[in-house]
PDB file of C-alpha atoms in Angstrom:
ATOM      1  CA  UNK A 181      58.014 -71.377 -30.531  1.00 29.00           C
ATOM      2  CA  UNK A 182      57.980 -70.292 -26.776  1.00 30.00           C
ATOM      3  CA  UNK A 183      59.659 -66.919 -25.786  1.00 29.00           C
ATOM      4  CA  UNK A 184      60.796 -65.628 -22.677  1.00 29.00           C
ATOM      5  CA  UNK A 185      58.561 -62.769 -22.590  1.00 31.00           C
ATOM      6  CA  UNK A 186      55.767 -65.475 -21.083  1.00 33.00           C
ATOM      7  CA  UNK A 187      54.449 -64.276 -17.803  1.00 39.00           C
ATOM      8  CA  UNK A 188      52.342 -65.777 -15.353  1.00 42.00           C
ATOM      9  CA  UNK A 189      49.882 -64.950 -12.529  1.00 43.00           C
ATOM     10  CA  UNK A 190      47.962 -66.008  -9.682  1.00 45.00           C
ATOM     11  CA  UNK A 191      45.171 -64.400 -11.481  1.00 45.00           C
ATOM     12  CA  UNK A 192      45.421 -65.870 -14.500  1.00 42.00           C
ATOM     13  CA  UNK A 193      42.936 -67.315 -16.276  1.00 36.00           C
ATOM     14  CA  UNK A 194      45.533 -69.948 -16.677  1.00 38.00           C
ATOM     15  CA  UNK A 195      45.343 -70.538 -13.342  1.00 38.00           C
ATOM     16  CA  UNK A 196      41.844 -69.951 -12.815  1.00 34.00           C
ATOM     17  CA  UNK A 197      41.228 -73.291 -14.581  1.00 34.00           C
ATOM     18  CA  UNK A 198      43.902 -75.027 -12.561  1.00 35.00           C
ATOM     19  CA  UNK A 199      43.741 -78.263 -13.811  1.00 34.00           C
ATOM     20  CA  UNK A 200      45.462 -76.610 -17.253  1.00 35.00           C
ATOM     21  CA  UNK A 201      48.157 -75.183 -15.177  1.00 37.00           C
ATOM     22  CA  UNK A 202      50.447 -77.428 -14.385  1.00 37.00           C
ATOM     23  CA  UNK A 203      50.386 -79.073 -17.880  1.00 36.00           C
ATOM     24  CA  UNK A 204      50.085 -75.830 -20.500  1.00 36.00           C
ATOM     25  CA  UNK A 205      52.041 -73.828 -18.519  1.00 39.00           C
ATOM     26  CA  UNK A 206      54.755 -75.267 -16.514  1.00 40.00           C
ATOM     27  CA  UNK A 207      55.134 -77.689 -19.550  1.00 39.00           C
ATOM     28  CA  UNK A 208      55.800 -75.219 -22.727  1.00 40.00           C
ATOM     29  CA  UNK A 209      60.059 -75.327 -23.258  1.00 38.00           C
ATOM     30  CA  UNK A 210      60.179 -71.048 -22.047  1.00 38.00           C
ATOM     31  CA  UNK A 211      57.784 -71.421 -18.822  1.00 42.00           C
ATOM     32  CA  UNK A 212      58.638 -75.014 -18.193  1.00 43.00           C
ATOM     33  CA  UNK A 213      62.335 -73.259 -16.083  1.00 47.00           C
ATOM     34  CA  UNK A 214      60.352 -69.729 -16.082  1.00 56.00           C
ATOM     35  CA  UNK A 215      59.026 -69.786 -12.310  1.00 74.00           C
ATOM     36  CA  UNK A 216      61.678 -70.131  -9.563  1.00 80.00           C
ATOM     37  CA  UNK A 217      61.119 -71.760  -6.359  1.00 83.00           C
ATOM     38  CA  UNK A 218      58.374 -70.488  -3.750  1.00 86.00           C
ATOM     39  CA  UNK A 219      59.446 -71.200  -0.300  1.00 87.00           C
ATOM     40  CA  UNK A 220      57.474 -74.284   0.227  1.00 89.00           C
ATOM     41  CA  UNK A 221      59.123 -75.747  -2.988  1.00 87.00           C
ATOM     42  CA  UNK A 222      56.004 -74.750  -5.217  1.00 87.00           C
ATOM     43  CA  UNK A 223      56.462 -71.893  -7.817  1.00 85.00           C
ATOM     44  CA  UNK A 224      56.929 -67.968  -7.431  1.00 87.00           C
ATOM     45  CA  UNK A 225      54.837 -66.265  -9.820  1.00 86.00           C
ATOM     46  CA  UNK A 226      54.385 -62.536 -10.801  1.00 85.00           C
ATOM     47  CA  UNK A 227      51.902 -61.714  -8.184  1.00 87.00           C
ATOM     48  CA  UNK A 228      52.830 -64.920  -5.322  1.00 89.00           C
ATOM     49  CA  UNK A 229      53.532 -67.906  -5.171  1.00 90.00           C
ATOM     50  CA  UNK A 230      51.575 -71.010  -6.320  1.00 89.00           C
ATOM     51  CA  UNK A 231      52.348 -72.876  -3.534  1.00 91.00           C
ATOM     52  CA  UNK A 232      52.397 -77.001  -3.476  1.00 92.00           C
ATOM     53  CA  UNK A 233      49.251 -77.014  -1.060  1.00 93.00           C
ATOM     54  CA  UNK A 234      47.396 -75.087  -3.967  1.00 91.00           C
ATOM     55  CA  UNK A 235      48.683 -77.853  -6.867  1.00 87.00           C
ATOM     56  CA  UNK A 236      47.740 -80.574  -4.514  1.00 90.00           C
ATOM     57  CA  UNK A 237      44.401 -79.264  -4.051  1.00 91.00           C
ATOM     58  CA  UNK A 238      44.095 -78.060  -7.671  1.00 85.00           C
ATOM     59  CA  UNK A 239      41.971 -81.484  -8.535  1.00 82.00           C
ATOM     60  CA  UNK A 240      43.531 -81.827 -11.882  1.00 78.00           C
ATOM     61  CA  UNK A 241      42.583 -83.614 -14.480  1.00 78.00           C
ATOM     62  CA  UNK A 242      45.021 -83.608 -17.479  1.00 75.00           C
ATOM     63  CA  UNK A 243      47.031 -86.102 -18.643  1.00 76.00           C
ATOM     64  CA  UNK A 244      50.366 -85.254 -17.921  1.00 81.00           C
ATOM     65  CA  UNK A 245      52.663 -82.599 -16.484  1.00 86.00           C
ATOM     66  CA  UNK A 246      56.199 -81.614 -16.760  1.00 87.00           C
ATOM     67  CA  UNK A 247      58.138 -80.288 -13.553  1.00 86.00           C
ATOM     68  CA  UNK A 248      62.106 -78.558 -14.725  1.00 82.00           C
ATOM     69  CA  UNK A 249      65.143 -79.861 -13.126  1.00 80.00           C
ATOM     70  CA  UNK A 250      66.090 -77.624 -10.000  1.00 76.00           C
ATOM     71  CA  UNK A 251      69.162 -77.254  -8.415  1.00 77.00           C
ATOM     72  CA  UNK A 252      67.442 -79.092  -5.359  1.00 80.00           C
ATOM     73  CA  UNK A 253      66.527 -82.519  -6.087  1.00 82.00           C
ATOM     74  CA  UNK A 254      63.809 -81.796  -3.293  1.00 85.00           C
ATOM     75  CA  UNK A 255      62.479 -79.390  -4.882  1.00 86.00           C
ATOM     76  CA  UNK A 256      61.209 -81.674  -7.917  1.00 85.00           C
ATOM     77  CA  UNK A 257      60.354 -84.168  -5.284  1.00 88.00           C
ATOM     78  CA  UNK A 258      57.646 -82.106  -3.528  1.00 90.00           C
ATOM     79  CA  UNK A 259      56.308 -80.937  -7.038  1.00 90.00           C
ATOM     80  CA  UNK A 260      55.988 -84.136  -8.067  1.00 90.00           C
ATOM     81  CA  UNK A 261      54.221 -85.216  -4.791  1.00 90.00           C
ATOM     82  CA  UNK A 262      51.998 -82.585  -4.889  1.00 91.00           C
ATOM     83  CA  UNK A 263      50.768 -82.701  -8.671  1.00 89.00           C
ATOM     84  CA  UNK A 264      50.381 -86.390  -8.034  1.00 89.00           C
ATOM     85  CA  UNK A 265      48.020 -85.481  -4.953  1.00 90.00           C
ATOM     86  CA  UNK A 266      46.568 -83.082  -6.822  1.00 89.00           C
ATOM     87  CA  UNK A 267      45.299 -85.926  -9.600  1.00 88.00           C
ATOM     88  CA  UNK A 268      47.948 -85.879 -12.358  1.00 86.00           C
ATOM     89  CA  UNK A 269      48.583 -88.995 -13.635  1.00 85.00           C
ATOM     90  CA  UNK A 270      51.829 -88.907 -15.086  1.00 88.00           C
ATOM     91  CA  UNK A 271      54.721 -86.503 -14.785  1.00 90.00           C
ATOM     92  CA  UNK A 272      57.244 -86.324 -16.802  1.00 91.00           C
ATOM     93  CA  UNK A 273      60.676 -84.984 -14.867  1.00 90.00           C
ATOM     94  CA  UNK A 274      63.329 -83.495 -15.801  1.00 88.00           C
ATOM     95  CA  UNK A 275      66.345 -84.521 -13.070  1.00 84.00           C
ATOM     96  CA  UNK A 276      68.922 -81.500 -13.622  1.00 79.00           C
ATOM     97  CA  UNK A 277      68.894 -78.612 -15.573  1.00 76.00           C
ATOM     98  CA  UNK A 278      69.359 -79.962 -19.545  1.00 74.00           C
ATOM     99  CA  UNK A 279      69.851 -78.317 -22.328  1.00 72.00           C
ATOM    100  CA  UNK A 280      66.998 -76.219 -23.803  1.00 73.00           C
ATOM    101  CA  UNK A 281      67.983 -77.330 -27.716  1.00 81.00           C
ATOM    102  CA  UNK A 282      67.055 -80.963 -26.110  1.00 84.00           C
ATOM    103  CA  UNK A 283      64.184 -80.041 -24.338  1.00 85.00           C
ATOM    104  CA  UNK A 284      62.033 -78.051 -26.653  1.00 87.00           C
ATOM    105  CA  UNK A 285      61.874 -81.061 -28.930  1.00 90.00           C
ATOM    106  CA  UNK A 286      61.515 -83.749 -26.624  1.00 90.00           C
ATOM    107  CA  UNK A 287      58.761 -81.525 -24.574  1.00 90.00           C
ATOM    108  CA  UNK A 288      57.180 -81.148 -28.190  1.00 92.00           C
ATOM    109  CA  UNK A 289      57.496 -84.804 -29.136  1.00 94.00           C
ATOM    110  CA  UNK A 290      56.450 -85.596 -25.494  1.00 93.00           C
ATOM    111  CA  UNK A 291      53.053 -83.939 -25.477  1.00 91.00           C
ATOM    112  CA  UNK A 292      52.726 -85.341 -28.976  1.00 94.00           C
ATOM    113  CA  UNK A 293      52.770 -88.751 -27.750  1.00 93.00           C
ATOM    114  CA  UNK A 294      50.310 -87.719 -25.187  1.00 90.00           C
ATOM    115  CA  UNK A 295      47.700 -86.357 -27.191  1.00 91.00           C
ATOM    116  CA  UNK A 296      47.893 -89.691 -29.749  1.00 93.00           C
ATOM    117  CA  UNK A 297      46.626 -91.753 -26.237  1.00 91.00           C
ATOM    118  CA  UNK A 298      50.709 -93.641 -25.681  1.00 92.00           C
ATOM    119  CA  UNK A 299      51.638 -94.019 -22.495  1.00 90.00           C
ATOM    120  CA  UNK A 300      53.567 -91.716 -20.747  1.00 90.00           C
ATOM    121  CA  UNK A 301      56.222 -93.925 -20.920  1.00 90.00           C
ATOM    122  CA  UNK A 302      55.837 -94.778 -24.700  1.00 93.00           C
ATOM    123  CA  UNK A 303      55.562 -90.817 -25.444  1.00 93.00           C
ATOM    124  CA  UNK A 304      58.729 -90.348 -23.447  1.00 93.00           C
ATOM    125  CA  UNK A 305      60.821 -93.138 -25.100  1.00 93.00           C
ATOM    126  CA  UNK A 306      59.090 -91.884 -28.749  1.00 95.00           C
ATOM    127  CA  UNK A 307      60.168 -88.171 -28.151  1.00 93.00           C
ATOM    128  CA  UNK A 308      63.428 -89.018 -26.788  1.00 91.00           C
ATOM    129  CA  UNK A 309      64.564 -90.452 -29.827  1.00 92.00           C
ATOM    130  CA  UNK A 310      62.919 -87.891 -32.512  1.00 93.00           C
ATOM    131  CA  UNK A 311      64.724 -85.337 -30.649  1.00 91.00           C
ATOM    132  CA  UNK A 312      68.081 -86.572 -30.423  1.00 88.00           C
ATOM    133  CA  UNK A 313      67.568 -87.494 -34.057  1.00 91.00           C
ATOM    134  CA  UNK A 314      66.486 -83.478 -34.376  1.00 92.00           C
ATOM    135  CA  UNK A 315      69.179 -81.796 -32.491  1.00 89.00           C
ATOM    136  CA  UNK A 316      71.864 -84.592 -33.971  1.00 86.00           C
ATOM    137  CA  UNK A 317      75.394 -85.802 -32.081  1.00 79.00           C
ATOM    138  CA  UNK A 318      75.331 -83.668 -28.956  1.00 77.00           C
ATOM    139  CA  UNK A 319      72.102 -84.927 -27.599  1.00 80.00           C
ATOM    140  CA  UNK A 320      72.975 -88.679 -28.610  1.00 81.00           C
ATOM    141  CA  UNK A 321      75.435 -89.028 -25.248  1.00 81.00           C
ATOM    142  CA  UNK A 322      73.075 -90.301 -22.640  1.00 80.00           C
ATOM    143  CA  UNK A 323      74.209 -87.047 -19.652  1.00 79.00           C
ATOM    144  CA  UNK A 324      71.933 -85.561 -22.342  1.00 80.00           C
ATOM    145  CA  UNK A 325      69.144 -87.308 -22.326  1.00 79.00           C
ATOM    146  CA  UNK A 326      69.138 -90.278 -18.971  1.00 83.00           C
ATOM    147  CA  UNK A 327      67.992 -86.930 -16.844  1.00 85.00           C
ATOM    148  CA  UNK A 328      64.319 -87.386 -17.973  1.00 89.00           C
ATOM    149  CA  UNK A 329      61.946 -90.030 -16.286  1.00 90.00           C
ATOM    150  CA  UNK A 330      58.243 -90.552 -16.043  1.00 92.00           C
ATOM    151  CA  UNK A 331      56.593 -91.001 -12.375  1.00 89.00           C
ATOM    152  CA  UNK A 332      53.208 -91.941 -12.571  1.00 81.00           C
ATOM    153  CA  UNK A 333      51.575 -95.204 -14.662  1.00 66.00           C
ATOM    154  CA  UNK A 334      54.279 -96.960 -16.324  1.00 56.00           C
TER     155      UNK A 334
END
């Protein structure tokens, strides 16, 4: 579905039309742990970072976004905060690092939800359970799953 080969740019028309950014990008299961840290906490991209001053002033207007667990809890913080700034009404977060056979079907199932009009929170609790049902036993013990939340509308 999503490869690692997925690169990214200031540049890019991607990013161009920011208000797509933080939600096609960022979100897909490859890209959504792609992009380390910039220095203000924002994302480090092929040609410089994105930084959280330019996805708070990105006036987005999607639905949702996704932000990857970092190893910094802070880190996911100021994303959060500044996506939120920058207009996006409901984030779905990823607390720690999980397991990418989890997260490429909840992330599907997620946006799935999304795109039928749920709530963020209905798309999260909907996608949470097709995917443990997908990836079967290992995914059914909650330190697989409780990582994910929603911050935005309930």
């Amino acid at each position: 579905m999503f490869r690692s080969s997925f690169s990214f740019s200031r540049s890019s028309s991607c990013f161009r039309s920011c208000s797509s950014f933080a939600f096609a990008c960022v979100s897909s299961a490859e890209a959504f742990c792609a992009f380390p840290a910039s220095a203000d906490g924002g994302f480090q991209l092929a040609d410089g970072a994105l930084t959280l001053g330019d996805l708070a002033a990105a006036a987005t207007s999607a639905r949702g976004a996704a932000i990857a667990g970092a190893k910094d809890p802070t880190v996911s913080q100021a994303r959060v905060s500044a996506l939120r700034a920058g207009g996006a009404r409901d984030i779905l977060v990823e607390a720690w690092p999980a397991a990418t056979a989890l997260r490429e079907p909840l992330l599907l199932h997620f946006w799935e939800g999304l795109n039928r009009r749920y709530s963020a929170s209905r798309s999260l609790s909907e996608a949470r359970t097709l995917a443990v049902r997908e990836v079967g036993e290992p995914a059914r013990l909650p330190g697989a799953w409780s990582g994910y939340f929603v911050s935005g509308r309930p």
